[in-house]
Short mmCIF file of C-alpha atoms in Angstrom, two decimals:
data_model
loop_
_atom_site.label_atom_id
_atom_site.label_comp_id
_atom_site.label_asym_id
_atom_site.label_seq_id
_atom_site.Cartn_x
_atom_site.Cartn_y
_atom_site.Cartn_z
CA UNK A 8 159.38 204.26 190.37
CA UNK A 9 157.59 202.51 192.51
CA UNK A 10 154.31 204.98 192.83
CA UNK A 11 151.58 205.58 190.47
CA UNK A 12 151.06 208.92 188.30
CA UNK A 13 147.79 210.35 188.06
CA UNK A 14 147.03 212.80 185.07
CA UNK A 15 143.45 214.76 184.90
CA UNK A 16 142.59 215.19 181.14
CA UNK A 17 139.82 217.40 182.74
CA UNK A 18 137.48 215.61 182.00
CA UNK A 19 134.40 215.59 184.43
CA UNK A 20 133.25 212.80 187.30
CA UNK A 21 130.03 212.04 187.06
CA UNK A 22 127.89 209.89 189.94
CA UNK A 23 126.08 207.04 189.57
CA UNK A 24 122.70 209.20 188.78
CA UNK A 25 124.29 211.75 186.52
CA UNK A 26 125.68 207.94 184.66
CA UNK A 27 122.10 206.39 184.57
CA UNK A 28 120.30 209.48 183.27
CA UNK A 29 122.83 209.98 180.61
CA UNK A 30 122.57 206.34 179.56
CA UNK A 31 118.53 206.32 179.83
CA UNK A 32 118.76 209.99 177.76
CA UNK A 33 120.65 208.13 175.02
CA UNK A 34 118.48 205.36 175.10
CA UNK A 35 115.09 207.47 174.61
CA UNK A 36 117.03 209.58 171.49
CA UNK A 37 118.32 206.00 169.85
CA UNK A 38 114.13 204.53 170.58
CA UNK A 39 113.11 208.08 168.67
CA UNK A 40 115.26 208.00 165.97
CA UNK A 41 114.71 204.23 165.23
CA UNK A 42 110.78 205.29 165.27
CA UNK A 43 111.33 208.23 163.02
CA UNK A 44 113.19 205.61 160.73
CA UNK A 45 110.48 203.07 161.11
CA UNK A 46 108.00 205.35 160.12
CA UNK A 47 109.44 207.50 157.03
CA UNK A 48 112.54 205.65 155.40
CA UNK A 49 111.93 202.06 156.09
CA UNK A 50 111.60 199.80 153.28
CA UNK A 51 108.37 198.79 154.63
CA UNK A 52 106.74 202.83 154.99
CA UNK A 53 104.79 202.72 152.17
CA UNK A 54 102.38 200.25 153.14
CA UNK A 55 99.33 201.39 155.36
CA UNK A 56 98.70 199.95 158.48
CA UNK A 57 97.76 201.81 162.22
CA UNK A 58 100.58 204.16 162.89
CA UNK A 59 101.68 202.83 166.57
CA UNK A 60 102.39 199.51 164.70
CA UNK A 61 104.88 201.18 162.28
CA UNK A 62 106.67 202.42 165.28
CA UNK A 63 106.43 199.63 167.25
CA UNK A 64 106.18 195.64 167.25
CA UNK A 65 104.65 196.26 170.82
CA UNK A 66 101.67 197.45 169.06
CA UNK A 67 100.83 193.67 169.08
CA UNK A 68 101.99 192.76 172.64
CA UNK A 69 99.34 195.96 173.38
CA UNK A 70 96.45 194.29 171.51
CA UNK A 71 96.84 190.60 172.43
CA UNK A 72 98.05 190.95 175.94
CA UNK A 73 96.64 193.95 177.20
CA UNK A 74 93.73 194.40 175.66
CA UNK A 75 93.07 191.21 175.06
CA UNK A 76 91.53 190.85 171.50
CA UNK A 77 91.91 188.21 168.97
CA UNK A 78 94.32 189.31 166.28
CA UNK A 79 92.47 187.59 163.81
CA UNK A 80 89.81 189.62 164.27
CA UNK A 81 91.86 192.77 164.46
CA UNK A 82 93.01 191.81 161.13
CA UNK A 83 89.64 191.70 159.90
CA UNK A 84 89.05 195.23 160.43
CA UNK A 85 92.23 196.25 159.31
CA UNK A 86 92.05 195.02 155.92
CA UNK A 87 88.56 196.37 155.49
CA UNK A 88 90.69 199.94 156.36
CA UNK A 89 93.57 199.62 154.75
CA UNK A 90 92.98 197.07 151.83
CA UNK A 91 94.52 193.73 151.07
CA UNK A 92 98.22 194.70 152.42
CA UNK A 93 98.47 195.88 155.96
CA UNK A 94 101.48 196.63 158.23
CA UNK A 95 101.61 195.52 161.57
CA UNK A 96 104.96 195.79 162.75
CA UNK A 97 108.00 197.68 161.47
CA UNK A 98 109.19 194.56 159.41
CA UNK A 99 105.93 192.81 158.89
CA UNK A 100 103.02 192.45 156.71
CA UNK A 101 99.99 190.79 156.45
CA UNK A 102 98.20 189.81 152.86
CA UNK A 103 94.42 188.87 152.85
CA UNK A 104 94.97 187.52 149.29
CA UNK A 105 95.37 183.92 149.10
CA UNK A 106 97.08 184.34 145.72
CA UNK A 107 100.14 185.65 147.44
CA UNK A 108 101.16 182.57 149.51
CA UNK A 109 102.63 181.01 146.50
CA UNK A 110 104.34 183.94 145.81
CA UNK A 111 105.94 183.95 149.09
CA UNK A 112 106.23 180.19 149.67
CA UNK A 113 107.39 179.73 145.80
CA UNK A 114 109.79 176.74 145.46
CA UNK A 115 112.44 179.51 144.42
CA UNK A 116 111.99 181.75 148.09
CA UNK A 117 113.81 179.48 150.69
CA UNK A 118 112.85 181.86 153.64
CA UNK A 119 114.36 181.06 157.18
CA UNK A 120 111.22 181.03 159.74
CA UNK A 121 111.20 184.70 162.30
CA UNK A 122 112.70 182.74 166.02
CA UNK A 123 110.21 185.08 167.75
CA UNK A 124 106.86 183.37 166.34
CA UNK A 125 108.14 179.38 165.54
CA UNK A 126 109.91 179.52 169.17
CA UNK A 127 106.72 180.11 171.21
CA UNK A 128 105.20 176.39 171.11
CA UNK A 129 108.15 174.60 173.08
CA UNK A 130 108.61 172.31 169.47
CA UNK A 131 112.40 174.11 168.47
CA UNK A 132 113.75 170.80 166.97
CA UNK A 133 110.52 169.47 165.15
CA UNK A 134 109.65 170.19 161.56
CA UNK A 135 107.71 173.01 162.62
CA UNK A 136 110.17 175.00 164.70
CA UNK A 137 113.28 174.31 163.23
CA UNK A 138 114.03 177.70 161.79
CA UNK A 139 116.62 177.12 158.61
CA UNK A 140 115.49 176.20 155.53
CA UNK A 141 117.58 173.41 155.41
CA UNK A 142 116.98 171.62 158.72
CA UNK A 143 112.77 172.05 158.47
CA UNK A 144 113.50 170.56 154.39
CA UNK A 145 115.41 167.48 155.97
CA UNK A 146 112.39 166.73 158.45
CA UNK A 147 110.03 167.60 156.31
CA UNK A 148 111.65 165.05 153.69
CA UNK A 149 111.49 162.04 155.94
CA UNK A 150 107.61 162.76 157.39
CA UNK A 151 106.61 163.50 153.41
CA UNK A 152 106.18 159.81 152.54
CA UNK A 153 103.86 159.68 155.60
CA UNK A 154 101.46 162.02 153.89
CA UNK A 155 101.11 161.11 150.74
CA UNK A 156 97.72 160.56 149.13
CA UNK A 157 99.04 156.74 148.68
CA UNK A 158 100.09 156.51 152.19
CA UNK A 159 96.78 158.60 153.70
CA UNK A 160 94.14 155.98 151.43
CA UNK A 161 96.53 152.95 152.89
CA UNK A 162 95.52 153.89 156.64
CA UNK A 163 91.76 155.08 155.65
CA UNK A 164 90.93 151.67 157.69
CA UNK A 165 92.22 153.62 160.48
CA UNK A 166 90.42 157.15 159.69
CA UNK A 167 86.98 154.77 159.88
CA UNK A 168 87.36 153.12 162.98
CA UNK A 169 87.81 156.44 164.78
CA UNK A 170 85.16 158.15 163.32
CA UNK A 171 82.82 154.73 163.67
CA UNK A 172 84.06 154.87 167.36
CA UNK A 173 82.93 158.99 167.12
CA UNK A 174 79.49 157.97 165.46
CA UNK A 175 78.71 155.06 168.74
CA UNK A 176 79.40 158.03 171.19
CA UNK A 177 77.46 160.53 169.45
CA UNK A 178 75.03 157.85 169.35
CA UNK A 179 75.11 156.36 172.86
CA UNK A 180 74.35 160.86 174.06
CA UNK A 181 71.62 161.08 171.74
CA UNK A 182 69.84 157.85 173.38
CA UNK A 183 70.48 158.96 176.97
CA UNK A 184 68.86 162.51 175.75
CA UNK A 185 72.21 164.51 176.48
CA UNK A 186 73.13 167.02 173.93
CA UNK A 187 77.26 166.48 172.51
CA UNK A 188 80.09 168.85 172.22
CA UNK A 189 80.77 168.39 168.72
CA UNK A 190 83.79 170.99 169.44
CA UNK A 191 85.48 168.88 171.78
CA UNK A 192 84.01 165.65 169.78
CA UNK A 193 86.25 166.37 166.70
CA UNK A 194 89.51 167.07 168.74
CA UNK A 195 89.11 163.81 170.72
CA UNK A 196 88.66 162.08 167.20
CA UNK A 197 91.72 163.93 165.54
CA UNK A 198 93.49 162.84 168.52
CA UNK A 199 92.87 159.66 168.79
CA UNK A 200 93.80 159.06 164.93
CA UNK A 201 97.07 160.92 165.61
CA UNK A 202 98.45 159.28 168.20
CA UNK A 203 97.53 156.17 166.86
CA UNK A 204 99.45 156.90 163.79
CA UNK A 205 102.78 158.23 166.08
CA UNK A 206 102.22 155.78 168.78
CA UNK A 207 100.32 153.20 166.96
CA UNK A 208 98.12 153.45 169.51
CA UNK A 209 95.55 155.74 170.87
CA UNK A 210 94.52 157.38 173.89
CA UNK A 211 90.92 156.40 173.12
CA UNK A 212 89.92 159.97 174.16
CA UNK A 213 86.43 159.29 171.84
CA UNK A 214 85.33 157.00 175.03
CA UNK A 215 85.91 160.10 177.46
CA UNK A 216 82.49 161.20 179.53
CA UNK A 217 80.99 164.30 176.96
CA UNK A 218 84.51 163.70 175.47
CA UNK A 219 85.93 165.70 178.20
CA UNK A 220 89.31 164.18 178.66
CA UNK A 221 92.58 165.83 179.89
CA UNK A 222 95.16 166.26 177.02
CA UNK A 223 92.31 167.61 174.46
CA UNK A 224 91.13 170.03 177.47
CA UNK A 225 95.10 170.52 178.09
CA UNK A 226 96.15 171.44 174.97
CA UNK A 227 92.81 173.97 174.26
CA UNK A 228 94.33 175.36 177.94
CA UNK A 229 97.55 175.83 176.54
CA UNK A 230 97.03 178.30 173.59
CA UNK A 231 96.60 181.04 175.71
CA UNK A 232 99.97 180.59 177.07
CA UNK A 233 101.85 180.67 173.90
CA UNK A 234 100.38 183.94 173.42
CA UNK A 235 102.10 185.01 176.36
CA UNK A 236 105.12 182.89 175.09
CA UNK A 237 105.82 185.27 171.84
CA UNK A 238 105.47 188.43 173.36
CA UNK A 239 107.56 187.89 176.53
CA UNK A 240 110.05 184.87 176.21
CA UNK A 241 111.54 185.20 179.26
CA UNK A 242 107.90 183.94 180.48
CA UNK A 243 108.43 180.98 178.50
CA UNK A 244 112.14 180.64 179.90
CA UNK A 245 110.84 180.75 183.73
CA UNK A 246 107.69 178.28 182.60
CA UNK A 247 110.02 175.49 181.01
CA UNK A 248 112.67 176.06 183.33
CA UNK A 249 111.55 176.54 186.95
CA UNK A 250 109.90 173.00 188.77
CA UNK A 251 106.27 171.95 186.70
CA UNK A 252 104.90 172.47 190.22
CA UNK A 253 105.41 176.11 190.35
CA UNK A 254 104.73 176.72 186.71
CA UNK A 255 101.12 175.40 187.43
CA UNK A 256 100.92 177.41 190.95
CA UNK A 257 101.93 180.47 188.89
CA UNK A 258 99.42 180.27 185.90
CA UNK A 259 96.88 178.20 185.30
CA UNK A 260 96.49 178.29 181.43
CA UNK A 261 100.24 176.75 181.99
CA UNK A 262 99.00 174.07 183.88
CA UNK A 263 97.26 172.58 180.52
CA UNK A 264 100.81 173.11 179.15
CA UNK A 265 102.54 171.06 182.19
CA UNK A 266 100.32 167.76 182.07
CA UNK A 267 100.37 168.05 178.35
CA UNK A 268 103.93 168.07 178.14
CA UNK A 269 103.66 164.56 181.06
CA UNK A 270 101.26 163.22 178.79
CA UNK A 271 103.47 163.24 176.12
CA UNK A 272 106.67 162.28 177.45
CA UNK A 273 105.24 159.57 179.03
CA UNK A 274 104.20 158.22 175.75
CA UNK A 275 107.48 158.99 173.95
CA UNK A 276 109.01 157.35 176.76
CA UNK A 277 107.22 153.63 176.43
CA UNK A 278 107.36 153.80 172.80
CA UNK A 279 111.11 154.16 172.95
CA UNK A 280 111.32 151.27 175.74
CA UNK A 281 108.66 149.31 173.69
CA UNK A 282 109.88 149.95 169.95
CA UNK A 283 108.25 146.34 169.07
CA UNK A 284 105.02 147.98 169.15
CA UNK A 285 105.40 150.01 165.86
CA UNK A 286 106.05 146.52 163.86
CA UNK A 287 102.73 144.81 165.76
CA UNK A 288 100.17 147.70 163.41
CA UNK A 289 99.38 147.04 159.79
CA UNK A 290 100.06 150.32 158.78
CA UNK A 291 102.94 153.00 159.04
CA UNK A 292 103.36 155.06 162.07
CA UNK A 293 105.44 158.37 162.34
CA UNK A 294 107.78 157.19 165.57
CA UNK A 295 108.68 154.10 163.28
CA UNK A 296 109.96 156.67 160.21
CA UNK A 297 112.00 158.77 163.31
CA UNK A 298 113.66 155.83 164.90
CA UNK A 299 114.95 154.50 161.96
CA UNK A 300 116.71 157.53 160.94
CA UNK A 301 118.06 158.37 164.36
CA UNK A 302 116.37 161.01 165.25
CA UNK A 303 116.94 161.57 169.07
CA UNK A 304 114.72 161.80 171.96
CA UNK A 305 114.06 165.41 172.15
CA UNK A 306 113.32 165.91 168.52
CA UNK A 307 110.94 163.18 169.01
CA UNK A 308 109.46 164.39 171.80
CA UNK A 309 108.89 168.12 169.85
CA UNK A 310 108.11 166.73 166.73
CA UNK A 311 104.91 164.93 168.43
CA UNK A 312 104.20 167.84 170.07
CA UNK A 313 103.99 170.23 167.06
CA UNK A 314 101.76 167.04 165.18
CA UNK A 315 99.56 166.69 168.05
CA UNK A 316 98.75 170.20 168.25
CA UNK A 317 98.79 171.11 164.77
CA UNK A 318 96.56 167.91 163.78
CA UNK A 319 94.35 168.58 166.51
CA UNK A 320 93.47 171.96 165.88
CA UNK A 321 93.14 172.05 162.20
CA UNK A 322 91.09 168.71 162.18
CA UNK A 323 89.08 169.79 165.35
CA UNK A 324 88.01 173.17 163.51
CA UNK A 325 87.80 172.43 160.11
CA UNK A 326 85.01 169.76 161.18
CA UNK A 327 83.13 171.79 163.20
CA UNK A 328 83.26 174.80 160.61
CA UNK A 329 81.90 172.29 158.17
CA UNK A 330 79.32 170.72 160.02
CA UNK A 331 77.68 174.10 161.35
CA UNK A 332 77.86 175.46 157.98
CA UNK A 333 75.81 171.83 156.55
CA UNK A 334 73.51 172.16 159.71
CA UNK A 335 72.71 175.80 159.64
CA UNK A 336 72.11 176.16 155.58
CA UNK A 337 68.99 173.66 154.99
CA UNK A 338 69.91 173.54 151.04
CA UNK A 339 73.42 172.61 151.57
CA UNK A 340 71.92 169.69 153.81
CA UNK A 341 69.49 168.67 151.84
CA UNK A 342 71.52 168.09 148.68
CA UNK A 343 74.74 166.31 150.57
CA UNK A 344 72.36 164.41 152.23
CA UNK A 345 71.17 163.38 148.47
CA UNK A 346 74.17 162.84 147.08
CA UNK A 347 75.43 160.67 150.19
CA UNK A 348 72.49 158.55 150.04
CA UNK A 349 72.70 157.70 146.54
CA UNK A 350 76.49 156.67 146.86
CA UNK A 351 75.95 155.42 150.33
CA UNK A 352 72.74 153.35 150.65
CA UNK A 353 73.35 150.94 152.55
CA UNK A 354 74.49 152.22 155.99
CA UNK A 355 76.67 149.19 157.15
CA UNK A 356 78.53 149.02 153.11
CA UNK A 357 80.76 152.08 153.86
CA UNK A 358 82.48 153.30 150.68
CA UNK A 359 86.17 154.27 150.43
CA UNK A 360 87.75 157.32 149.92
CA UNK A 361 88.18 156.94 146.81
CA UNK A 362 84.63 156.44 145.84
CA UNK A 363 83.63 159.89 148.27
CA UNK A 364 86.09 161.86 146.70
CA UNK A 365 84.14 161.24 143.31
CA UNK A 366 81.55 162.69 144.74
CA UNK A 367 81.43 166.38 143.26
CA UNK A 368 78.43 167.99 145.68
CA UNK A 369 80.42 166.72 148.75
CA UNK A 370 84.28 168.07 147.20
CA UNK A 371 82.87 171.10 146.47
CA UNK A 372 80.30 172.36 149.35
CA UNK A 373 79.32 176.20 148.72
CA UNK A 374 80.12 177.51 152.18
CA UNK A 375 79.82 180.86 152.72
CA UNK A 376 82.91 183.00 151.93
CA UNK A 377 84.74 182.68 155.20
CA UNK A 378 88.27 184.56 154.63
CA UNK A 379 91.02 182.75 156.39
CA UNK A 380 92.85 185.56 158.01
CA UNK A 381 96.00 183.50 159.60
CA UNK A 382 97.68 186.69 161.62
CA UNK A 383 101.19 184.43 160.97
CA UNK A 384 100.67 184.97 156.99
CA UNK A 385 103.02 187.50 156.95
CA UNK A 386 105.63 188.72 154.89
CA UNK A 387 109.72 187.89 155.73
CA UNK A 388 111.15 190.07 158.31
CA UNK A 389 113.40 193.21 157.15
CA UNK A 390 116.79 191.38 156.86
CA UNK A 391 115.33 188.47 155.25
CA UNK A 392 114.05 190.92 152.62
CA UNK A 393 117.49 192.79 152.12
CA UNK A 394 120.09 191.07 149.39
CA UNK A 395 123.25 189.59 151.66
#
């Protein structure tokens, strides 16, 4: 009674090796077969696109990481190959038709947003990285009113005295004979106008020496680690989780990220201890919309994040695009510079927005065909596609 039985079904004992090899056997069969699947019966395997990325979404870790080339560019070449619809993983796609983004992003389509791209930038509870279509609809519902065309012509005032703060430095190189970094130039002024309308106040990064100042340099630092970021998370777990000291002893694009991240917290920080501040400026500020609604520290903290470096970037590139394009074509020049002067004669008058945006030379500058290839225009993954 008081004895165990033992029975032997017969079936065989197998050691620790004979376990692994069996489970790593499966493992390679289940990797083939998903392959095989990837390749001839998934909804996707009609499109063209290389074959290792139909496979495989390491094709992408392989090109970015390893060998190090810009996707962008990558996806240049591809659609030149394969046409205007390319594959790139098993359940993506990438369109270099412009006309398609409304057909994606119609108001009917309420897509949630892939974890694996919106999670990379360390901004999960801002409008950008919330991933439902209902939370990133809420956010996006109380910034709206922000960016209005009434609300962006009400804080033009602003706009100007950045760019007339720009137009001194610019000025104050070209009389000391020093060349300026019109690259950098435009970030520190899209900065300087952002934080000034979270913060309502800047970091007057315009009055930096050759506009070389740390959270514009941080935060060009820092793309190169979220790279890294979307192909291997647990990178980003051990970066955002392990002391800021270490981070920045163990990579030092993620040292742009660390300050960056001090930078900002220290601003979100006195703006929540000083919340007076937002009522002293004449015009609306994005921390002022937040508070009032609630919206708690960390969401605050991400949603500045992802409007700092968003802002930044697309300000920053779209003015230097712009301006090399006017400076390089002598035609284009000569004709803005016509129509300017005509609307603008008197240098100290400055005219509104409203009055430039009349302008049709200037709101409708012929630069050269330059597709926008954006290697996140891409099509819903596979269970996003599939009826529930």
């Amino acid at each position: 009674m008081g004895s165990w039985a033992t029975c032997n079904l017969g079936l065989p004992s197998l050691s620790v090796s004979q376990t692994f090899a069996t489970a790593l056997a499966a493992w390679l069969i289940w990797k083939v077969a998903r392959g095989v699947y990837n390749v001839y019966f998934h909804p996707l395997s009609r499109f063209p696109g290389p074959a290792a990325a139909k496979v495989t979404q390491w094709w992408t870790t392989y090109v970015e990481i390893f060998k190090q080339q810009s996707m962008v560019k990558v996806l240049v070449e591809l659609h030149k190959i394969h046409g205007d619809i390319v594959r790139i993983s098993p359940n993506e796609l990438h369109f270099s038709r412009p006309a398609v983004y409304h057909e994606i992003y119609s108001k009917n389509a309420r897509w949630d947003k892939p974890k694996q791209l919106y999670h990379n930038f360390d901004a999960d509870q801002s409008s950008f990285g919330y991933l439902g279509y209902r939370e990133a609809k809420e956010r996006k519902d109380m910034l709206n009113p922000l960016f209005s065309r009434r609300a962006i012509v009400s804080i033009q005032c602003l706009v100007q005295e950045k760019l007339d703060l720009l137009c001194a430095a610019l000025q104050r190189q070209c009389e000391a004979g020093k060349s300026s970094d019109l690259f950098l130039g435009f970030r520190c002024f899209a900065v300087d106008t952002i934080t000034a309308l979270c913060f309502a106040r800047s970091i007057n990064a315009i009055e930096a020496l050759d506009f070389r100042v740390p959270i514009v340099e941080d935060m060009e630092a820092a793309m190169a680690t979220f790279v890294m970021f979307r192909h291997f998370s647990i990178v980003k777990w051990l970066t955002l989780n392990c002391p800021p000291w270490l981070s920045v002893r163990l990579n030092l694009y993620i040292a742009g990220l660390v300050e960056l991240q001090f930078l900002l917290a220290e601003e979100v920080v006195s703006v929540i201890a000083s919340p007076w501040v937002l009522e002293e400026v004449e015009h609306p500020t994005i921390f002022h919309q937040l508070l009032s609604r609630g919206v708690p520290w960390q969401s605050l903290f991400d949603e500045v994040g992802a409007l700092l470096f968003g802002g930044t970037n697309t300000v920053g590139n779209s003015l230097m695009i712009g301006t090399f394009h006017i400076i390089e074509n002598q035609e284009i020049y000569n004709n803005l510079k016509r129509e300017l002067l005509s609307a603008w004669p008197v240098l100290e008058l400055k005219p509104k927005y409203e009055e430039l945006e009349r302008l049709p030379y200037l709101v409708t500058l012929p630069f050269p065909h330059c597709s926008s290839h954006n290697p996140h225009n891409r099509a819903p993954n596979e269970s996003s596609l599939t009826p529930p």
